CSV table of C-alpha atoms (C1' of nucleotides) in Angstrom, one decimal:
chain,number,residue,atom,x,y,z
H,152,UNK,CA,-4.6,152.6,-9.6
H,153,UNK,CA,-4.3,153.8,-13.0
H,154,UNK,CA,-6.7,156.0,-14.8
H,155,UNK,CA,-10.2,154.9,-16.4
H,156,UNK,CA,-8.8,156.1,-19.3
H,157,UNK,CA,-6.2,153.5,-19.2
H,158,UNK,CA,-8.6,150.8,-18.8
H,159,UNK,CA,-10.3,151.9,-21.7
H,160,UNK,CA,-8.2,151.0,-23.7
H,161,UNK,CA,-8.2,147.4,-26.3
H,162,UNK,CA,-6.6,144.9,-24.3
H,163,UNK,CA,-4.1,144.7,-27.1
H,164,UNK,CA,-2.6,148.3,-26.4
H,165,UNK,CA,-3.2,147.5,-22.5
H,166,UNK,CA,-1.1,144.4,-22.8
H,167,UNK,CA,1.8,146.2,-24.9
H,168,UNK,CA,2.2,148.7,-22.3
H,169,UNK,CA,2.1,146.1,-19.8
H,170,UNK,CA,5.0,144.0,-21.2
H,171,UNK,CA,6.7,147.5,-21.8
H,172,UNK,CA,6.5,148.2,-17.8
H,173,UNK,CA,7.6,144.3,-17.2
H,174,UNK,CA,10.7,145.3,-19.9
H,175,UNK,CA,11.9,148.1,-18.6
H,176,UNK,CA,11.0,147.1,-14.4
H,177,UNK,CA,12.6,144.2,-15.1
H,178,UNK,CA,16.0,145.6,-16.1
H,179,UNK,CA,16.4,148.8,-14.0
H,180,UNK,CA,15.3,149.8,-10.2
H,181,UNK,CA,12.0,151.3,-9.5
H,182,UNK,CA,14.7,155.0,-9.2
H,183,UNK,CA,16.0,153.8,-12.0
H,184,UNK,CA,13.9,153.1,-14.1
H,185,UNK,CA,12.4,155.4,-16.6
H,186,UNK,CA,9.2,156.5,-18.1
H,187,UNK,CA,10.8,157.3,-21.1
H,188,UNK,CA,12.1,153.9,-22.3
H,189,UNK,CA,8.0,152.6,-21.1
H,190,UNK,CA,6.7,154.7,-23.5
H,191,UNK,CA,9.1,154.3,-26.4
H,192,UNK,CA,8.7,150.3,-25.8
H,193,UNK,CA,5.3,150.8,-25.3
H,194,UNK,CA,4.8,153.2,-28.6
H,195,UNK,CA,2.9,155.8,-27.0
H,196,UNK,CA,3.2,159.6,-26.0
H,197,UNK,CA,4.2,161.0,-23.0
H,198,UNK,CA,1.1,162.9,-23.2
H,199,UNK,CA,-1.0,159.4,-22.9
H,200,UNK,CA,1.3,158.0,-20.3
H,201,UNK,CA,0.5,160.4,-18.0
H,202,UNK,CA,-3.3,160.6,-19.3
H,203,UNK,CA,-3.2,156.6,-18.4
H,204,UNK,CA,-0.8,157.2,-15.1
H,205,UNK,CA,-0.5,159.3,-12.4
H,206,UNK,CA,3.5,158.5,-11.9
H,207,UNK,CA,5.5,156.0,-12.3
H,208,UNK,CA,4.5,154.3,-8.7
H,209,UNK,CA,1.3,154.2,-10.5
H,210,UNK,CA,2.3,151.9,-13.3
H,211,UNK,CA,4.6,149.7,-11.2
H,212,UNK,CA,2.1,149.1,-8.4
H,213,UNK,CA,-0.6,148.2,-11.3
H,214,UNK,CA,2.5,145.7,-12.8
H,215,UNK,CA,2.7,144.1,-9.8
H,216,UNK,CA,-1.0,143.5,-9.1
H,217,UNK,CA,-0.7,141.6,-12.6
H,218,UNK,CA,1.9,139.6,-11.9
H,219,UNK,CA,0.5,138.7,-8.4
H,220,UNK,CA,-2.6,137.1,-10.2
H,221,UNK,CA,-0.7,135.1,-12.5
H,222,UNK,CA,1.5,134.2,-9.3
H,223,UNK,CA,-0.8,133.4,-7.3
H,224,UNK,CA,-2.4,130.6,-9.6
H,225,UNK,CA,0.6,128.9,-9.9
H,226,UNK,CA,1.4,128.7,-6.2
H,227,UNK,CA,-2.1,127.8,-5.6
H,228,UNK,CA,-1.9,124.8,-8.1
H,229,UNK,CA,1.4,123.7,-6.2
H,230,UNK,CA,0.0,123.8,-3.1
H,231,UNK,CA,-3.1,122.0,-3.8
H,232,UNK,CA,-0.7,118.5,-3.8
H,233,UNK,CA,0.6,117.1,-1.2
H,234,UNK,CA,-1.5,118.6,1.7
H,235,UNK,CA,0.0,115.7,4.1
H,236,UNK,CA,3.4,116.4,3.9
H,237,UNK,CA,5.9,117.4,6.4
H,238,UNK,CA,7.7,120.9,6.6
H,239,UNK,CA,11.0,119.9,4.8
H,240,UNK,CA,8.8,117.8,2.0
H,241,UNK,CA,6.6,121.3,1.6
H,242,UNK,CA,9.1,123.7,1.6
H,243,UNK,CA,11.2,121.7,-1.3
H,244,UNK,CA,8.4,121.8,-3.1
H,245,UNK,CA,7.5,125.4,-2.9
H,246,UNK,CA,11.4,126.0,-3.9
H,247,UNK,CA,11.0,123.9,-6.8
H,248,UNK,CA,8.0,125.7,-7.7
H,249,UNK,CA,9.4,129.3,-7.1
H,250,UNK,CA,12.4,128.2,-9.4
H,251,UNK,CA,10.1,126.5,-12.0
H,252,UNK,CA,8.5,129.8,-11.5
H,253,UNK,CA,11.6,131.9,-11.6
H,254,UNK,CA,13.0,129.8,-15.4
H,255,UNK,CA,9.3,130.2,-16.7
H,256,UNK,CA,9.4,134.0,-16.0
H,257,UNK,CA,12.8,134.9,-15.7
H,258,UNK,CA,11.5,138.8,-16.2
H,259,UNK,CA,8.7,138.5,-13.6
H,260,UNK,CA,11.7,137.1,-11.7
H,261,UNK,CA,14.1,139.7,-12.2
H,262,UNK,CA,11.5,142.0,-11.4
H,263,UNK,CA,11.1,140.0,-7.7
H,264,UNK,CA,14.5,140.1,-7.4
H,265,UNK,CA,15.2,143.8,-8.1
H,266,UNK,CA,12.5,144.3,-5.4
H,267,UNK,CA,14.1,142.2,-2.9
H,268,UNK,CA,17.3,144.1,-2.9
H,269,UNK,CA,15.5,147.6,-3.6
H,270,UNK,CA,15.7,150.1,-0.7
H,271,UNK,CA,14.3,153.4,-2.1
H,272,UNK,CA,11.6,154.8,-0.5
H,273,UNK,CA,8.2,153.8,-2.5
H,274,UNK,CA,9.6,149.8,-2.7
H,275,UNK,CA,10.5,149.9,1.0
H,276,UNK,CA,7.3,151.0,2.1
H,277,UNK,CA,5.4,148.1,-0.6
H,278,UNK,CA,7.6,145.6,1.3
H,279,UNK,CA,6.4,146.4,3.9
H,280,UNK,CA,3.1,146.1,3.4
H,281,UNK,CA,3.0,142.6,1.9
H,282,UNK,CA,3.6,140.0,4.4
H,283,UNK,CA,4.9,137.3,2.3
H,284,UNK,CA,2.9,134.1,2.4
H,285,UNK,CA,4.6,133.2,5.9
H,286,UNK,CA,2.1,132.3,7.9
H,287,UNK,CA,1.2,128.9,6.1
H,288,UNK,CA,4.7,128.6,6.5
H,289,UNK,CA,4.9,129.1,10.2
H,290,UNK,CA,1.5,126.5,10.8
H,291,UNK,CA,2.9,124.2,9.1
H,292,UNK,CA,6.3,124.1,11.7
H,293,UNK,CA,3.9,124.1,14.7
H,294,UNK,CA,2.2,121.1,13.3
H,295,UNK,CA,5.1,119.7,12.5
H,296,UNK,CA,6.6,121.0,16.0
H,297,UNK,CA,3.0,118.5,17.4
H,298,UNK,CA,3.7,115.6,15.3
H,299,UNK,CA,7.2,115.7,17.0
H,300,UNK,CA,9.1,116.1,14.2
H,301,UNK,CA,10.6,119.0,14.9
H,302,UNK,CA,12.3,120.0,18.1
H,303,UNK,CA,9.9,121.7,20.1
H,304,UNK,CA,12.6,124.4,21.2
H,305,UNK,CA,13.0,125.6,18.0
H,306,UNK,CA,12.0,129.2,17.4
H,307,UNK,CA,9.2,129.3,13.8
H,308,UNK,CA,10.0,132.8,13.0
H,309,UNK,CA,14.1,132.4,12.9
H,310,UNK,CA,13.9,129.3,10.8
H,311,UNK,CA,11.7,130.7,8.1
H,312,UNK,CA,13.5,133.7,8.2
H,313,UNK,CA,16.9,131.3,7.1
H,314,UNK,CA,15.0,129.2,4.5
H,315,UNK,CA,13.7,132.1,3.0
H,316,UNK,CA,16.7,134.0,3.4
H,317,UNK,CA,18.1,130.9,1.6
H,318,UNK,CA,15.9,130.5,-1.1
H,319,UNK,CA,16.3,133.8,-2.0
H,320,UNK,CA,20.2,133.2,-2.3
H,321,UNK,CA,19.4,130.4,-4.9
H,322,UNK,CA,17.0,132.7,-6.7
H,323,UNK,CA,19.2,134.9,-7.3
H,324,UNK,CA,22.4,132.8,-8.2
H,325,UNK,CA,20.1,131.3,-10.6
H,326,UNK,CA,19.0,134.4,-12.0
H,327,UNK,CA,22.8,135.4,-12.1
H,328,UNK,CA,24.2,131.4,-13.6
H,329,UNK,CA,21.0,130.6,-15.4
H,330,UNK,CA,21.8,126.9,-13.9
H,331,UNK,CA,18.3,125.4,-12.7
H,332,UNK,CA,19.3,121.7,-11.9
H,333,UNK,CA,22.5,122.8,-9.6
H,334,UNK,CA,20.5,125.3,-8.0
H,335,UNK,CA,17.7,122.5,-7.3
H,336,UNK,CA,20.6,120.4,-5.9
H,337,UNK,CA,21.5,122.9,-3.8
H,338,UNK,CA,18.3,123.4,-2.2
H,339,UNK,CA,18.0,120.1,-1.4
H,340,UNK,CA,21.2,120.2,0.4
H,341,UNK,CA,20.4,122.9,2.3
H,342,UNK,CA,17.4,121.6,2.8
H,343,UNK,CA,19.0,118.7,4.4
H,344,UNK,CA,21.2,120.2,6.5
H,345,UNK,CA,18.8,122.5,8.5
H,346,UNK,CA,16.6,119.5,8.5
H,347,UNK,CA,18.9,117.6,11.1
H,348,UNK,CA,19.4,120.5,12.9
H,349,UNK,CA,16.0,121.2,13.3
H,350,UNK,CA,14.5,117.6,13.3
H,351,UNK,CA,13.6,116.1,16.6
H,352,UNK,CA,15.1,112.9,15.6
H,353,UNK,CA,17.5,112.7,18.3
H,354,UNK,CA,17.8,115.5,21.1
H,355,UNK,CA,13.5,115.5,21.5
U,155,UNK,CA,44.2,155.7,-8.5
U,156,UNK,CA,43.6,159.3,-7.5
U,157,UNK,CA,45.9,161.9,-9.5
U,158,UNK,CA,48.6,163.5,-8.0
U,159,UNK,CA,47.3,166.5,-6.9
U,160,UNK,CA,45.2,165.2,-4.7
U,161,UNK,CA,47.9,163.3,-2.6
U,162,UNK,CA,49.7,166.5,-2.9
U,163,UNK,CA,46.7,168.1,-0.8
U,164,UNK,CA,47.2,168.6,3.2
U,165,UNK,CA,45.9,165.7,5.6
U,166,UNK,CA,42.7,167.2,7.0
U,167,UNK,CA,41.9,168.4,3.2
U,168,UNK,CA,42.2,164.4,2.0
U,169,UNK,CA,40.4,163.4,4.9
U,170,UNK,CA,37.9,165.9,4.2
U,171,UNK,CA,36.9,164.6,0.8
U,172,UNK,CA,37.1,161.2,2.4
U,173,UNK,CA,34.6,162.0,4.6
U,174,UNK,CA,32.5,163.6,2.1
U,175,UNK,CA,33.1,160.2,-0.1
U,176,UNK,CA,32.0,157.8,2.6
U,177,UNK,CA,28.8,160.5,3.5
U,178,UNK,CA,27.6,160.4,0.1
U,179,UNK,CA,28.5,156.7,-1.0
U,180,UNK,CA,26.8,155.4,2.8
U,181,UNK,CA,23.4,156.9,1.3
U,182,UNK,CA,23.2,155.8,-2.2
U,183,UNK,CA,24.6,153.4,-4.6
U,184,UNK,CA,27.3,153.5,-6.7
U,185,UNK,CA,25.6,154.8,-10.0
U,186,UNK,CA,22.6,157.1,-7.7
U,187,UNK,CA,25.8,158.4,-5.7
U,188,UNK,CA,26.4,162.1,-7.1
U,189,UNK,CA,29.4,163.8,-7.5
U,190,UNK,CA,27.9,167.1,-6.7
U,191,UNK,CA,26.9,166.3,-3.0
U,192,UNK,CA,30.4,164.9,-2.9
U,193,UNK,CA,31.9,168.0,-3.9
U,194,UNK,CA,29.7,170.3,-1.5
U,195,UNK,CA,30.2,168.6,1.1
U,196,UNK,CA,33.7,168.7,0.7
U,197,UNK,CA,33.8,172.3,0.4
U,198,UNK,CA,35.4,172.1,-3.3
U,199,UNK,CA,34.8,172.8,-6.8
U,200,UNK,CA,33.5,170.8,-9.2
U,201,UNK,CA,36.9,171.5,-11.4
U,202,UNK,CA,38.7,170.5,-8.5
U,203,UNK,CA,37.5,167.3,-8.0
U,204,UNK,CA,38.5,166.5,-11.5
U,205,UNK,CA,41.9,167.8,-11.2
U,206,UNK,CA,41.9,165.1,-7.9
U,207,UNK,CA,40.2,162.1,-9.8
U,208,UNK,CA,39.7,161.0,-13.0
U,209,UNK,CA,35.8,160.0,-11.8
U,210,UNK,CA,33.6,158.6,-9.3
U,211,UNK,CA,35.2,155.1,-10.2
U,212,UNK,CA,38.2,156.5,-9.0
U,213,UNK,CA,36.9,158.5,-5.8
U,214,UNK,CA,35.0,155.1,-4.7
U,215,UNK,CA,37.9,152.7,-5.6
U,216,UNK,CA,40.5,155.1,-3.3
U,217,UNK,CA,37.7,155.1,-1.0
U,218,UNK,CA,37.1,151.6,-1.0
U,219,UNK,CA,40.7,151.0,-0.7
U,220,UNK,CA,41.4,153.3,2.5
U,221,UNK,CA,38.5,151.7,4.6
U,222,UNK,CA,39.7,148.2,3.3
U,223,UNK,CA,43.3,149.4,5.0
U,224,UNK,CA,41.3,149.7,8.3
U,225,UNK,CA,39.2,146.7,8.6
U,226,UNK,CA,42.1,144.8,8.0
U,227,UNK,CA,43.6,146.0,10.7
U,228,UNK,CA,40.7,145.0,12.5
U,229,UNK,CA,40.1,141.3,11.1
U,230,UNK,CA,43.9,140.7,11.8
U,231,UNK,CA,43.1,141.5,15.4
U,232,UNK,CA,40.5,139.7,15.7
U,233,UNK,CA,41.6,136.5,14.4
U,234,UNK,CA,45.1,136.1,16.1
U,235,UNK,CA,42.9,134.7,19.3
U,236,UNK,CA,41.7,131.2,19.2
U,237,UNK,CA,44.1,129.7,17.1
U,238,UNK,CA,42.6,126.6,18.1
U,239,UNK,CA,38.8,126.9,17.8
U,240,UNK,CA,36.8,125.0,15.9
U,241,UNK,CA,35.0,125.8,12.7
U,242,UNK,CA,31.7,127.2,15.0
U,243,UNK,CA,33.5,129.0,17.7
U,244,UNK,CA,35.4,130.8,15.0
U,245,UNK,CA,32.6,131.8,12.9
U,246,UNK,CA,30.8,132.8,15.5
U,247,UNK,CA,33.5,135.0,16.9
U,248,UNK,CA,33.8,136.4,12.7
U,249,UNK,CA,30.3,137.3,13.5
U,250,UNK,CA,30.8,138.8,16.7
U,251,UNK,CA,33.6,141.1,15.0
U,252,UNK,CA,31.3,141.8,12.0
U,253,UNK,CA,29.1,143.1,14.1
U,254,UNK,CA,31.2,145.1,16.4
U,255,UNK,CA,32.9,146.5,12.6
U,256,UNK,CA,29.0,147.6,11.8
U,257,UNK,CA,28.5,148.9,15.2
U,258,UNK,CA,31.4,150.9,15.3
U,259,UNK,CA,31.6,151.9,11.4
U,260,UNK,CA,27.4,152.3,10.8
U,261,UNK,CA,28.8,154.3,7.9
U,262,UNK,CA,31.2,152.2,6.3
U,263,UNK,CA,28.6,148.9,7.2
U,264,UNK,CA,26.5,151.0,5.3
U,265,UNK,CA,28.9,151.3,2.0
U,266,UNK,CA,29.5,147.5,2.2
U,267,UNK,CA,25.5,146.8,2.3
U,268,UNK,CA,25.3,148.8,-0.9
U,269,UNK,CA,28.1,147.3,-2.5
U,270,UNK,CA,26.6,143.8,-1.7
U,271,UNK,CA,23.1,144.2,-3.2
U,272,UNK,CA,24.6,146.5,-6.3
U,273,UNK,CA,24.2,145.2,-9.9
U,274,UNK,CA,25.7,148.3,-11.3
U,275,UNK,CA,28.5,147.2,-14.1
U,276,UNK,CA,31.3,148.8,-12.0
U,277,UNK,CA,30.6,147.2,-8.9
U,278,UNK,CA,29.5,143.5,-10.4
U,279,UNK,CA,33.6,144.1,-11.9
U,280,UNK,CA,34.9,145.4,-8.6
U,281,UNK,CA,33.0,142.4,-6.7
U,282,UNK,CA,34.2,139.6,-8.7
U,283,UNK,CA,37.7,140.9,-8.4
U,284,UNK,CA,38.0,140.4,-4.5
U,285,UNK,CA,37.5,137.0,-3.6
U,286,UNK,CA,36.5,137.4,0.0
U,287,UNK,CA,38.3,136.0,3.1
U,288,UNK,CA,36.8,132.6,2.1
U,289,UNK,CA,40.2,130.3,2.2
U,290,UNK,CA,40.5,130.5,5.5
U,291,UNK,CA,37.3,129.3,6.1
U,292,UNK,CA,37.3,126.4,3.8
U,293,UNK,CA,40.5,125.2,5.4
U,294,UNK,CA,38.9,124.9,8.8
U,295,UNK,CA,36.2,123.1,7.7
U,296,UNK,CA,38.1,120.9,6.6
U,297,UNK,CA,40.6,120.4,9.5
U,298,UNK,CA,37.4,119.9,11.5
U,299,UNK,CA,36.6,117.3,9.2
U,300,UNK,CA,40.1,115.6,9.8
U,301,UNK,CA,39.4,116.1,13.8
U,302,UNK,CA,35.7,114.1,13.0
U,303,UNK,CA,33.9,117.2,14.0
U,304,UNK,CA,32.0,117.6,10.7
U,305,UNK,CA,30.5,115.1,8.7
U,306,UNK,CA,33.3,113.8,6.0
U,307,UNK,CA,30.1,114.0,3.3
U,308,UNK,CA,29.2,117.8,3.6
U,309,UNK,CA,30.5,120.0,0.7
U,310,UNK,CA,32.2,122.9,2.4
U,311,UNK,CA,31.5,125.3,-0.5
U,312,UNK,CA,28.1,124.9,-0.2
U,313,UNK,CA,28.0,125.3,3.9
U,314,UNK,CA,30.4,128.4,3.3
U,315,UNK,CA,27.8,129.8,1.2
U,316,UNK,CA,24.9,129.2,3.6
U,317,UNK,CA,27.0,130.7,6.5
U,318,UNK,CA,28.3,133.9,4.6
U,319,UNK,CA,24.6,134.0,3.4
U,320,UNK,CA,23.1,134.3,6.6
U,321,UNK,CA,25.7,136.6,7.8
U,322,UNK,CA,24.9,139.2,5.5
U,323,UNK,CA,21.7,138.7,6.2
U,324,UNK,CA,22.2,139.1,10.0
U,325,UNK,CA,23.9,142.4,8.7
U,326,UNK,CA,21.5,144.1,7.0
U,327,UNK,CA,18.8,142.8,9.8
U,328,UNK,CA,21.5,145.1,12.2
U,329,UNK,CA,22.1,147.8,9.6
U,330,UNK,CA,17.8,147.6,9.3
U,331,UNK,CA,16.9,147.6,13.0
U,332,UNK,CA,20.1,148.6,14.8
U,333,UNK,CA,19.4,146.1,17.2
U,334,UNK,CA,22.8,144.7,18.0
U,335,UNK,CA,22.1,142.2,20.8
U,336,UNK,CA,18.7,140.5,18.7
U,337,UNK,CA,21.3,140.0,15.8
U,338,UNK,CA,24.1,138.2,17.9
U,339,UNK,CA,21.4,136.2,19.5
U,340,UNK,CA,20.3,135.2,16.2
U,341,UNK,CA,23.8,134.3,14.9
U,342,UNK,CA,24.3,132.1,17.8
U,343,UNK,CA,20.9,130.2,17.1
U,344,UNK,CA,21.4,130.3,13.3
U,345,UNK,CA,25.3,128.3,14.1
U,346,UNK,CA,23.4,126.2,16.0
U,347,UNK,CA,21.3,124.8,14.1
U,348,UNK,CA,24.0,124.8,11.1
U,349,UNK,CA,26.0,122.8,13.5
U,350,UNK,CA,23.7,120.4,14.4
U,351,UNK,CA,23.0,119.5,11.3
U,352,UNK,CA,26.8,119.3,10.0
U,353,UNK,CA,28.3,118.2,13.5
U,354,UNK,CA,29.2,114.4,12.8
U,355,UNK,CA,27.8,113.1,16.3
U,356,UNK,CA,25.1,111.3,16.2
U,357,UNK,CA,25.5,110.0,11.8
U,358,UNK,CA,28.7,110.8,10.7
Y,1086,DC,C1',-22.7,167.4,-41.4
Y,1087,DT,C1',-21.6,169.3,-37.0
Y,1088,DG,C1',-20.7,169.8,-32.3
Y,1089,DT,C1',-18.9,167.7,-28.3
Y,1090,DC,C1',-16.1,165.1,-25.6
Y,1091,DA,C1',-12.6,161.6,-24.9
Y,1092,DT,C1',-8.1,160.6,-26.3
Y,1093,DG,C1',-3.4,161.4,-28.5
Y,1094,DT,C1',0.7,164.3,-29.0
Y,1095,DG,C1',5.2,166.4,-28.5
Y,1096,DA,C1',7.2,170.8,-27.2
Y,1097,DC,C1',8.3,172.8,-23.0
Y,1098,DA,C1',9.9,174.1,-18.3
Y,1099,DT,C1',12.5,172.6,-14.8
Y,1100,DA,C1',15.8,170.0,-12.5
Y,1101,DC,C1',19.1,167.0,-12.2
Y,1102,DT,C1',23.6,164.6,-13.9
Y,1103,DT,C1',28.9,164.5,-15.7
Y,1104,DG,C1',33.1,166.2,-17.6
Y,1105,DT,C1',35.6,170.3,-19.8
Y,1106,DC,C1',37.9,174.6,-20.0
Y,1107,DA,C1',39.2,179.4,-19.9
Y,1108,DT,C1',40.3,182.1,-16.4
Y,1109,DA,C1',41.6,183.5,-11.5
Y,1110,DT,C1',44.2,182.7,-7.5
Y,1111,DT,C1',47.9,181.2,-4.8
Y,1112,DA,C1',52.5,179.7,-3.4
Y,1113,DG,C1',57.5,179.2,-3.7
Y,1114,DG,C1',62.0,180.0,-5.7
Y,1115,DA,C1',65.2,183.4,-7.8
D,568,DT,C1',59.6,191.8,-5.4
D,569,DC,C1',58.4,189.2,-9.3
D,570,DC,C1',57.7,185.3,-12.3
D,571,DT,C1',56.3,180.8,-13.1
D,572,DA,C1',54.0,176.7,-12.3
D,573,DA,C1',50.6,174.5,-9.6
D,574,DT,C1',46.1,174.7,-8.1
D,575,DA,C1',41.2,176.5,-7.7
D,576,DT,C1',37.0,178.0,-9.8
D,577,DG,C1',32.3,178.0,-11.6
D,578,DA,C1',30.1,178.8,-16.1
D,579,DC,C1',29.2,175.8,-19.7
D,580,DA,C1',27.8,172.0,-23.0
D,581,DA,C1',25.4,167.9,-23.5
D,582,DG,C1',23.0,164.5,-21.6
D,583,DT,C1',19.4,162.5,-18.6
D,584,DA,C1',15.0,162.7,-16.3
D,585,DT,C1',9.8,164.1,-14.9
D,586,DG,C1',5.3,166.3,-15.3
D,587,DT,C1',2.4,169.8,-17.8
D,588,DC,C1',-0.2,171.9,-21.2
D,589,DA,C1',-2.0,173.9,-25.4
D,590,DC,C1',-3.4,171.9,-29.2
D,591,DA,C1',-4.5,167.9,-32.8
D,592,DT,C1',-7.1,164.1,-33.8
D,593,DG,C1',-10.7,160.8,-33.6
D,594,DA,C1',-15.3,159.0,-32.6
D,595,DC,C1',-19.8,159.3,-31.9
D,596,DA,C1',-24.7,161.4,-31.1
D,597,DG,C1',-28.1,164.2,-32.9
DNA sequence: CTGTCATGTGACATACTTGTCATATTAGGA
DNA sequence: TCCTAATATGACAAGTATGTCACATGACAG
């Protein structure tokens, strides 16, 4: 929650602090990062940063809360398509979209990645409070699980844990490679093998 | 390469700033790790540790070096059973002594958690150097492909990379939780279903 | 024009870091 | 015992960081 005085300001100066946080977020930790290169970027006192911010927490929870809105209309848009299909049709698509996502914004990227493998104190405890968008995940296995065409054995939580602890593994190599259509490729293969495991196609 | 001094130092003294190494480097990252807890810990001065190592590249790569001299010991152990097993058994019993490693070494699990999800300079270097003990798994892949227990199609790198994947993540989930038992159980379900989707029964 | 209040500023205190260096201490051979 | 060479020490310089605060500037109402 940053200041009223920071809301204040022309949307101008609000957005070049903005894309200052995303800068410097974006290439160092939350422990790492530093108020001073926000406010050089930025082109503002350390007087006025603090007149805007309570702490750095401050500006990197209100960065986050901006990118989430832009997020969330793009995932929205994706999901609006395809409202029929099956889990493994679905779930490529959302990876598509998170890379699409992920070489449209490779800082807001960087930034979710950076996140992910974060484990000081303040991040820890944000992680913890977002759930992730799981559950839409996890109704669309049980229907899937109903339409019998997954096994019924199979346990929800343990399989979105792997995909997403997949996805996250192709985020990241392409954040680290830069190489969208092998990473794509690669999804689709693992995609594909977890599907016949998972698929009720023979065992029931 | 630590200077000669320090190997000149009595046992318990080495092992002392070992100890004081693996404390400080099990609780923070490579560039948040401080030299100063080191050297308190330790029970020596600062100009001491400098007449013992040129920096804290060189106190983490001796460090680094003595705990790899252990788990080797360890692996080797571990992997003169089975000779036999399949690709499955074998991971799951790499797993198993993963595990057991993290059980029994929180502190050194703890150092190789941090190493994994560091994007520090030195350690991106240090990690591209060491190739991992990935060989040995490709290899029996593709035996098992040979013996027509894995489909001839599947690209080994890529299930390699799934299956390391997942095991760090099974690690961290221990290292998180401490829940040993949960995390094998996992692993087993996890193999499962990477088996039935790679095992060549029922397409391959 | 002036008074008031919001906003901008950078010097400052404080606390941390690393690496150096002059000096003190210790140990072992002659 | 005494001398020398190895080793131990912590003050120090130079850098980083955060958060505060007295003061400067600007804007706007009367």
């Amino acid at each position: 929650m940053p200041k009223e005085t920071f809301y204040n300001l022309k949307d101008d100066k609000k957005q070049k602090i903005f894309a200052a946080a995303v800068q410097e977020f974006s290439s160092s930790r939350f422990n790492e990062a530093s108020i001073n290169q926000i406010i050089k970027h930025a082109e503002i006192s350390r007087g006025s940063f603090y007149q805007y911010f309570n702490d750095k927490e401050d500006i990197y929870l209100y960065m986050i809360s901006e990118i989430g809105k832009e997020k969330l209309a793009v995932i929205n848009e994706a999901r609006r398509l395809e409202p029929d299909a099956d889990f493994f049709q679905a779930f490529l698509h959302m990876t598509e979209t998170a890379l699409t996502w992920a070489k449209a914004m490779p800082q807001y990227n960087e930034i979710g990645m950076r996140m992910a493998v974060d484990d000081s104190e303040f991040i820890m405890k944000l992680r913890a409070l977002s759930p992730e968008g799981t559950n839409q995940l996890k109704e669309m296995i049980t229907r899937d699980q109903q339409r019998g065409l997954i096994k019924a054995t199979i346990d929800a939580d343990l399989v979105i844990e792997m995909i997403l602890t997949m996805m996250l593994h192709l985020l990241i190599g392409y954040y680290r490679t830069g190489k969208y259509e092998e990473m794509f490729t690669r999804a689709k293969v693992i995609i594909d093998i977890i599907k016949n495991g998972i698929a009720a196609s023979e065992e029931g």
